[in-house]
PDB file of C-alpha atoms in Angstrom:
ATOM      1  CA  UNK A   8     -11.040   8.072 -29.752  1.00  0.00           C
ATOM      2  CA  UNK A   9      -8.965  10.724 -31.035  1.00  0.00           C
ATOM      3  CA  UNK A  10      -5.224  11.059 -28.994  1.00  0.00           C
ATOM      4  CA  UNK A  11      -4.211  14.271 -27.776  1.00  0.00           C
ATOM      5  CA  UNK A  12      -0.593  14.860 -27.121  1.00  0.00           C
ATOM      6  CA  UNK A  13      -0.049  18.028 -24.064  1.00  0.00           C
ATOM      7  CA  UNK A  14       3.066  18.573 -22.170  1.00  0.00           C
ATOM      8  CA  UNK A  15       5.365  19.961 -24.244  1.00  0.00           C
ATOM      9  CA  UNK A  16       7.922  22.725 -23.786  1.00  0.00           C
ATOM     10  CA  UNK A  17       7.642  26.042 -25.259  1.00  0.00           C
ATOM     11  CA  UNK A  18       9.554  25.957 -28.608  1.00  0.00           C
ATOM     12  CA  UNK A  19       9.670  22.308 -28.734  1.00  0.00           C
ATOM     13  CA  UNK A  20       9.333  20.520 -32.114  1.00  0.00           C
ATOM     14  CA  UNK A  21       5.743  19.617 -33.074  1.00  0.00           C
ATOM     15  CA  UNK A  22       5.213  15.681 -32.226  1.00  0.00           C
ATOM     16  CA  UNK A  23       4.792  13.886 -35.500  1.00  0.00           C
ATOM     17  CA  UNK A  24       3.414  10.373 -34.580  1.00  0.00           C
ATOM     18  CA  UNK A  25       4.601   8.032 -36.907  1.00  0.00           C
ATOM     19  CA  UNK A  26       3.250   4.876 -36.214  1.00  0.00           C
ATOM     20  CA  UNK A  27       0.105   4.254 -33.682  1.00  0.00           C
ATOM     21  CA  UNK A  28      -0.687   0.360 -32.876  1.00  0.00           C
ATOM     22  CA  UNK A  29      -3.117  -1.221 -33.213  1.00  0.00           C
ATOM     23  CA  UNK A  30      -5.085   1.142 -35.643  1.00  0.00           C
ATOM     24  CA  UNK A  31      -8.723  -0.260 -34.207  1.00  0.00           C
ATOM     25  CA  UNK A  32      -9.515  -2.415 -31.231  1.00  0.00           C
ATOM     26  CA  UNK A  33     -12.922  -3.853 -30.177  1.00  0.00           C
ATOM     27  CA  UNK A  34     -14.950  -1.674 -28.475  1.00  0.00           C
ATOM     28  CA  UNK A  35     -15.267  -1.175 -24.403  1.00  0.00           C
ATOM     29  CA  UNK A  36     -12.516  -4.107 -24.320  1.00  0.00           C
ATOM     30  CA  UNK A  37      -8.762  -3.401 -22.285  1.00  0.00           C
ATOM     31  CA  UNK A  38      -6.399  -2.966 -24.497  1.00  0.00           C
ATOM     32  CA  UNK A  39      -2.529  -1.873 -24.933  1.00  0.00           C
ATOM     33  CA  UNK A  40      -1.612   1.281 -27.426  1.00  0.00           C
ATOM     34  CA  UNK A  41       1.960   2.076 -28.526  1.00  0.00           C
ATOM     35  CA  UNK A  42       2.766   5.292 -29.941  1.00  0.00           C
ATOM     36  CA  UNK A  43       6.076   6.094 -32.099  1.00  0.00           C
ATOM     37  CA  UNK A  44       7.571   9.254 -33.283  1.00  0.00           C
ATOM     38  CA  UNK A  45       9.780  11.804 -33.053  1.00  0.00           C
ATOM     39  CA  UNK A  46       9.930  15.085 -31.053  1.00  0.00           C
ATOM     40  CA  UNK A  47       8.383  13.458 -28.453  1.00  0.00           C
ATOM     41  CA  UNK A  48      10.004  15.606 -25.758  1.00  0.00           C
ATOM     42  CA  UNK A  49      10.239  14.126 -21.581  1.00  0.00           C
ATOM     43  CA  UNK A  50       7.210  14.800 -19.755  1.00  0.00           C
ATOM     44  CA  UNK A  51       5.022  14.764 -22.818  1.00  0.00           C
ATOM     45  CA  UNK A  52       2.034  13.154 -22.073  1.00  0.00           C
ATOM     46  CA  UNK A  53      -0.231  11.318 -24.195  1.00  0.00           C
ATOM     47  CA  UNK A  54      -4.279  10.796 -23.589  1.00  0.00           C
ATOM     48  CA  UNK A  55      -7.397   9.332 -25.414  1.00  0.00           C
ATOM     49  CA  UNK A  56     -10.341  11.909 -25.680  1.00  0.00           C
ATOM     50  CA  UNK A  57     -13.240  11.017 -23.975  1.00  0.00           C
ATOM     51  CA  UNK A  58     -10.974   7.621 -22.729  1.00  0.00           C
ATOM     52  CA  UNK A  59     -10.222   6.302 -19.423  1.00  0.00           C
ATOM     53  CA  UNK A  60      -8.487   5.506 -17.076  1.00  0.00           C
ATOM     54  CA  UNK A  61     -11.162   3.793 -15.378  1.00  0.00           C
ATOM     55  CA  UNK A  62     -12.428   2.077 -12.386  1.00  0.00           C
ATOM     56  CA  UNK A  63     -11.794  -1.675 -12.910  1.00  0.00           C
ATOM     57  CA  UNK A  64     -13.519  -2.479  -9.347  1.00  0.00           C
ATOM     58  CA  UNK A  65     -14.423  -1.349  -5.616  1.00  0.00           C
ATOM     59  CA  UNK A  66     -14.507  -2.933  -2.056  1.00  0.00           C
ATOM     60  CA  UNK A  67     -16.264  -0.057   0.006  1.00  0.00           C
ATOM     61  CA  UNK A  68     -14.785   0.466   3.604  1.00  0.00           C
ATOM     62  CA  UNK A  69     -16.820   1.585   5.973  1.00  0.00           C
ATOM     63  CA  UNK A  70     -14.146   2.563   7.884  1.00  0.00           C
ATOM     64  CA  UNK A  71     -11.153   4.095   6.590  1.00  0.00           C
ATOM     65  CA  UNK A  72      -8.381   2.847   4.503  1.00  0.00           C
ATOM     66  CA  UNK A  73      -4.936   4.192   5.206  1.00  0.00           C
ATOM     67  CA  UNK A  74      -2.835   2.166   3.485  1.00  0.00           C
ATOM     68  CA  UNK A  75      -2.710  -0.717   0.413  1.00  0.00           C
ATOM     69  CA  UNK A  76       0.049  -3.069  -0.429  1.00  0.00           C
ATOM     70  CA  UNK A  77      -0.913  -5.893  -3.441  1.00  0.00           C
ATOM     71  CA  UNK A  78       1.218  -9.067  -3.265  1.00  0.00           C
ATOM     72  CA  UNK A  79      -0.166 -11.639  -5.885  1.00  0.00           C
ATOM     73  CA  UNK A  80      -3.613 -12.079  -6.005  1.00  0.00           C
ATOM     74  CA  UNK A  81      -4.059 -10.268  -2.853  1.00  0.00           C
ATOM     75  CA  UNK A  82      -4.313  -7.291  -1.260  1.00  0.00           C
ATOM     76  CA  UNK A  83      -3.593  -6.202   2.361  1.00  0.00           C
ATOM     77  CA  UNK A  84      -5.729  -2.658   3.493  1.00  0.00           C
ATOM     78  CA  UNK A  85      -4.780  -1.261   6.997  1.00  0.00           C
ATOM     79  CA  UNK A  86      -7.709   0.141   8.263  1.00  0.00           C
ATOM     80  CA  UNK A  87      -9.856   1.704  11.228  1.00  0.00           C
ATOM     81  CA  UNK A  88     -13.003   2.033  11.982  1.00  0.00           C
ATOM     82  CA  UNK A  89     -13.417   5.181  14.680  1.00  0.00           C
ATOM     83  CA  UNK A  90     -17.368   3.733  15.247  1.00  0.00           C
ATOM     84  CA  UNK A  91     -15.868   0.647  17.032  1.00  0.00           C
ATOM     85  CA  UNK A  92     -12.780   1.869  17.587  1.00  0.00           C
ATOM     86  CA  UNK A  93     -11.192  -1.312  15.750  1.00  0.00           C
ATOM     87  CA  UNK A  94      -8.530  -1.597  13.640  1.00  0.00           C
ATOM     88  CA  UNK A  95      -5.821  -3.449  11.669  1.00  0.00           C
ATOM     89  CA  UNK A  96      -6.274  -5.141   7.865  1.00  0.00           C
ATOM     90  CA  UNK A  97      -8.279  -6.595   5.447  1.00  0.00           C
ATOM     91  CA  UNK A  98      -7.233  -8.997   2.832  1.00  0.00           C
ATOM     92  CA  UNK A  99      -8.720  -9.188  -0.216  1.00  0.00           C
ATOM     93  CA  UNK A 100      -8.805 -11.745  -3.151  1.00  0.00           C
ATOM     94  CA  UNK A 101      -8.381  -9.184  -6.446  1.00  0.00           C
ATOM     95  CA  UNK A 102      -7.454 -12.022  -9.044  1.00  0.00           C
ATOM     96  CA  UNK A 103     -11.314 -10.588 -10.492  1.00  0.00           C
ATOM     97  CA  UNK A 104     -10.348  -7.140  -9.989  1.00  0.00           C
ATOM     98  CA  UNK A 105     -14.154  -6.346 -10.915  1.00  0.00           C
ATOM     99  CA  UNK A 106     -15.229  -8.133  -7.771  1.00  0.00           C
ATOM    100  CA  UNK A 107     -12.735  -7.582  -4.916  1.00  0.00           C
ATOM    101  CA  UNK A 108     -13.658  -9.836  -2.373  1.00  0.00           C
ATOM    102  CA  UNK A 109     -12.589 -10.373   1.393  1.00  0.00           C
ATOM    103  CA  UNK A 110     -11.249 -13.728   2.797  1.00  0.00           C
ATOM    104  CA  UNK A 111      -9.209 -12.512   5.366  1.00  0.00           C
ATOM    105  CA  UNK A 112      -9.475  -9.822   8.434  1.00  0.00           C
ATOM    106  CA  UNK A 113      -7.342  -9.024  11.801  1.00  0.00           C
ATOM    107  CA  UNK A 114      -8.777  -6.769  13.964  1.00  0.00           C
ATOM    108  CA  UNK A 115      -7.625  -4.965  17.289  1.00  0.00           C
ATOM    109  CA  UNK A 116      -7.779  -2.146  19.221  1.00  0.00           C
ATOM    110  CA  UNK A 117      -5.113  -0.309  17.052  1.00  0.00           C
ATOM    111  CA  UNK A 118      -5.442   1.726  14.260  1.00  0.00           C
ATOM    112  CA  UNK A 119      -3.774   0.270  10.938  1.00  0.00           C
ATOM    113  CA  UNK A 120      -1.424   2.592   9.532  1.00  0.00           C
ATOM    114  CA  UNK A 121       0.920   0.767   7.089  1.00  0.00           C
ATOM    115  CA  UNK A 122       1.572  -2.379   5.902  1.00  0.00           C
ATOM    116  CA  UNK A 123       3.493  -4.682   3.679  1.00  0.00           C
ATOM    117  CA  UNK A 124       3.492  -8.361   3.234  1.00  0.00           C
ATOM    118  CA  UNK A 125       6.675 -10.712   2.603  1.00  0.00           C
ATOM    119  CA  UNK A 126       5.896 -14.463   1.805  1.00  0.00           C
ATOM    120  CA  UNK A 127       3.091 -15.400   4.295  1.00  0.00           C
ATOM    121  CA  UNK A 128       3.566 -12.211   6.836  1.00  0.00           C
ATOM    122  CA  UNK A 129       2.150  -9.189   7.317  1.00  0.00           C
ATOM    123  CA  UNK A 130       4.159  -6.396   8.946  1.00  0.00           C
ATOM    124  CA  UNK A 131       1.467  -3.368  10.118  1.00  0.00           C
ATOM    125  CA  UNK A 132       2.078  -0.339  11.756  1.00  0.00           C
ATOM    126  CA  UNK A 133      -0.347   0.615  14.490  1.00  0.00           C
ATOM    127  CA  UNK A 134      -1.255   3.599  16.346  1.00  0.00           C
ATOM    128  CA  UNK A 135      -3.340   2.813  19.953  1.00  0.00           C
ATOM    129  CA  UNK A 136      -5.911   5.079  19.900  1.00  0.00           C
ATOM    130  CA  UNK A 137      -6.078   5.929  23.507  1.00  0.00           C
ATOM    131  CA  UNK A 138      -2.420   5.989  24.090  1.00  0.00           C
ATOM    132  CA  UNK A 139      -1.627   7.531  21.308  1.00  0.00           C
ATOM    133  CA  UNK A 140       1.225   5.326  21.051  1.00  0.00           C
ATOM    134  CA  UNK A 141       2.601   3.035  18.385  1.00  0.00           C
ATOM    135  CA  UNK A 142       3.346  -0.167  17.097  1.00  0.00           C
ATOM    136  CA  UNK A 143       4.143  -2.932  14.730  1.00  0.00           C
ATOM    137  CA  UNK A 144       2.103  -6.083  14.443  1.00  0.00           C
ATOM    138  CA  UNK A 145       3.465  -9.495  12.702  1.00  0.00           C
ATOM    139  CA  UNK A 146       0.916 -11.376  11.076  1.00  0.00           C
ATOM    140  CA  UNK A 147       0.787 -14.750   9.527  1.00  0.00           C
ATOM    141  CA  UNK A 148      -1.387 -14.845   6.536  1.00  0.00           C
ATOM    142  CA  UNK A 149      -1.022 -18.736   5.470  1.00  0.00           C
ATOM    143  CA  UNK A 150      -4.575 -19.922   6.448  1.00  0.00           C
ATOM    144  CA  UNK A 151      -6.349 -16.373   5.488  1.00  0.00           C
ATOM    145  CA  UNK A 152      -9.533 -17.226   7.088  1.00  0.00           C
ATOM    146  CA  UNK A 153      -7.802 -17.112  10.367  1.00  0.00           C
ATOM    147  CA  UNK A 154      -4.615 -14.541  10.291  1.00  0.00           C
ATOM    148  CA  UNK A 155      -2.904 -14.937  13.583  1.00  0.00           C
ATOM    149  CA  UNK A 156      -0.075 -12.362  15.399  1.00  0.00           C
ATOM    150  CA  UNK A 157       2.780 -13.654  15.163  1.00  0.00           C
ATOM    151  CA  UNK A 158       4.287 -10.770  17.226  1.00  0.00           C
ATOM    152  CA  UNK A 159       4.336  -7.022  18.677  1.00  0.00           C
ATOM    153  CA  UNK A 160       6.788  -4.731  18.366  1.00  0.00           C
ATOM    154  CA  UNK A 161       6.353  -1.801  20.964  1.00  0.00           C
ATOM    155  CA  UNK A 162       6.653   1.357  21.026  1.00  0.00           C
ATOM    156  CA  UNK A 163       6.890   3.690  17.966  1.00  0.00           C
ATOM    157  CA  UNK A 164       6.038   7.215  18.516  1.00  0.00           C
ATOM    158  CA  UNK A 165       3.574   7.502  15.280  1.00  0.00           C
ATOM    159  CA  UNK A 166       4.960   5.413  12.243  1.00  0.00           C
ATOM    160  CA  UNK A 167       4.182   6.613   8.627  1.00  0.00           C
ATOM    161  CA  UNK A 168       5.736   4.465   6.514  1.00  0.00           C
ATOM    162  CA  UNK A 169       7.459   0.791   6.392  1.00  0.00           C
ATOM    163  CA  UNK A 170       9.515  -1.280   4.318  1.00  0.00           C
ATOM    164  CA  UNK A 171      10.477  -4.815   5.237  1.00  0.00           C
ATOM    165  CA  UNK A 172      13.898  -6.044   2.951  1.00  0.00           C
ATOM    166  CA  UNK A 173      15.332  -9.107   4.461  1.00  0.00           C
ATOM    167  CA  UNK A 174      15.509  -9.678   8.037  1.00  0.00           C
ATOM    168  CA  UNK A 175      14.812  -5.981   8.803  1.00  0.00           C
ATOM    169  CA  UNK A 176      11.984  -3.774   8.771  1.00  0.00           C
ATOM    170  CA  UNK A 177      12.168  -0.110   8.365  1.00  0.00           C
ATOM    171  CA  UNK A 178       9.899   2.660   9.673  1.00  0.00           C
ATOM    172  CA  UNK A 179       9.338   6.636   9.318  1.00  0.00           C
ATOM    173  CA  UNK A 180       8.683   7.314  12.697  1.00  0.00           C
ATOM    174  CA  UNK A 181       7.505  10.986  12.721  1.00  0.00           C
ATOM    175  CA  UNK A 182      10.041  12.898  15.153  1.00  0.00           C
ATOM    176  CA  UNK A 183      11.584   9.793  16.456  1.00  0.00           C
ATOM    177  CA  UNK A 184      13.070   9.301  12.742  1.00  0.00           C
ATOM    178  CA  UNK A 185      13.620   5.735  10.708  1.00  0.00           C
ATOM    179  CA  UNK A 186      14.126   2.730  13.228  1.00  0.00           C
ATOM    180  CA  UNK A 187      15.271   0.030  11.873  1.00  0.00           C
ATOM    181  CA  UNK A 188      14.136  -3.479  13.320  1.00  0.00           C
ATOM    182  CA  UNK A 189      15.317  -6.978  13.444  1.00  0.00           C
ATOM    183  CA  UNK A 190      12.167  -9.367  12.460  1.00  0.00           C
ATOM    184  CA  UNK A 191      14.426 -12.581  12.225  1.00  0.00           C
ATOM    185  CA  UNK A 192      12.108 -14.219  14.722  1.00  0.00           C
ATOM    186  CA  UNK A 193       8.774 -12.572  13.903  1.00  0.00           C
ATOM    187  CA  UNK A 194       7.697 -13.501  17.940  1.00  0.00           C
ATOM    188  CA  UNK A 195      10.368 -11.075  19.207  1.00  0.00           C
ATOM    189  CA  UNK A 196      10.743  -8.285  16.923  1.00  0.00           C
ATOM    190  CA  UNK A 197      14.370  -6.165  17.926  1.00  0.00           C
ATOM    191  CA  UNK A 198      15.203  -2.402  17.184  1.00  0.00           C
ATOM    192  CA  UNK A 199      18.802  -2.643  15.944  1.00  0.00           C
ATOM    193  CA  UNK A 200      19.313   0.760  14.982  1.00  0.00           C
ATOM    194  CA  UNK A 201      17.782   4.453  14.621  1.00  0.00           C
ATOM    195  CA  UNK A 202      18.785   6.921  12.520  1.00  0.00           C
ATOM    196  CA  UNK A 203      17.467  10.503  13.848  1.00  0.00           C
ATOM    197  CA  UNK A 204      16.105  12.940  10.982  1.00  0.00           C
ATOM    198  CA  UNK A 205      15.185  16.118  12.984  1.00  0.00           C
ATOM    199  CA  UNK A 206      12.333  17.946  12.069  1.00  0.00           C
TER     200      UNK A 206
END
């Protein structure tokens, strides 16, 4: 494959490549290349004609996928399906990332908006769809042929976004702005705190 370098600024210095590693590589196999030189300016960007990147693997959805978050092996997928009006995650085994497959699913009546996992739980933001009101389900992932609910935390106006660090779990709440909640004990989740971003 030849390598084309783009990016750079106008006037820059030609990039002179001095050293590209390894020289050959087997054909249609993954590989690693490493590129030195100078005049390489930031931003430049470096690709391989006619190379990838590529798909490595699929899990088709019927229903649609809002949101991924990969922890180990695994992946969570917040999810839902407007046919049966069902909703919440799918966890996948991707340690064959050619052949995704499922051992895991929690479904309810909420749409799955967000989610991120810490050790065995799964914190995902919901939207009701009749109410049009949110949510945050706590979900314990240990036997992943039967994730149960650990907890509910009600009512978010329409989250967006979460991060869990510690003992608190942050969400972008639309209009209502980040709240911040205490998941200490995942069975009774706490806001602590809100912080209002108007607009």
């Amino acid at each position: 494959a030849a390598i084309i370098l783009s990016g750079q600024p106008a006037g820059a210095g030609v990039p002179r490549p001095l050293a590209v590693a390894p020289l050959t590589g087997p054909s249609g196999a993954a590989g690693s290349l490493t590129i030195s030189g100078d005049s390489f300016e930031p931003g430049a960007r470096v690709s391989l004609f006619g190379g990838g990147p590529w798909i490595a693997g699929s899990y088709p959805l019927s229903e649609g996928a809002h949101s991924v978050e990969v922890h180990g092996q695994h992946a969570c997928v917040a999810y839902y399906n407007h046919g049966t009006k069902l909703g919440g995650i799918h966890l996948l085994d991707i340690s064959d990332p050619e052949n995704p497959v499922r051992v895991g699913l929690f479904e309810t009546g909420d749409s799955g908006v967000g989610v991120q996992t810490v050790g065995s739980i799964a914190y995902v933001t919901f939207i009701n769809p009749y109410t049009f009101l949110g949510g945050m389900h706590l979900l314990d992932l240990t036997d992943h042929a039967a994730i149960q609910r650990l907890g509910t935390f009600y009512v978010l106006q329409d989250p967006q976004a979460i991060m869990v660090e510690g003992v608190r779990a942050y969400i972008a709440d639309q209009y209502e702005g980040l709240k911040i909640i205490d998941v200490s004990d995942p069975a009774n989740p706490a806001q602590t705190g809100v912080y209002d971003t108007p607009g």
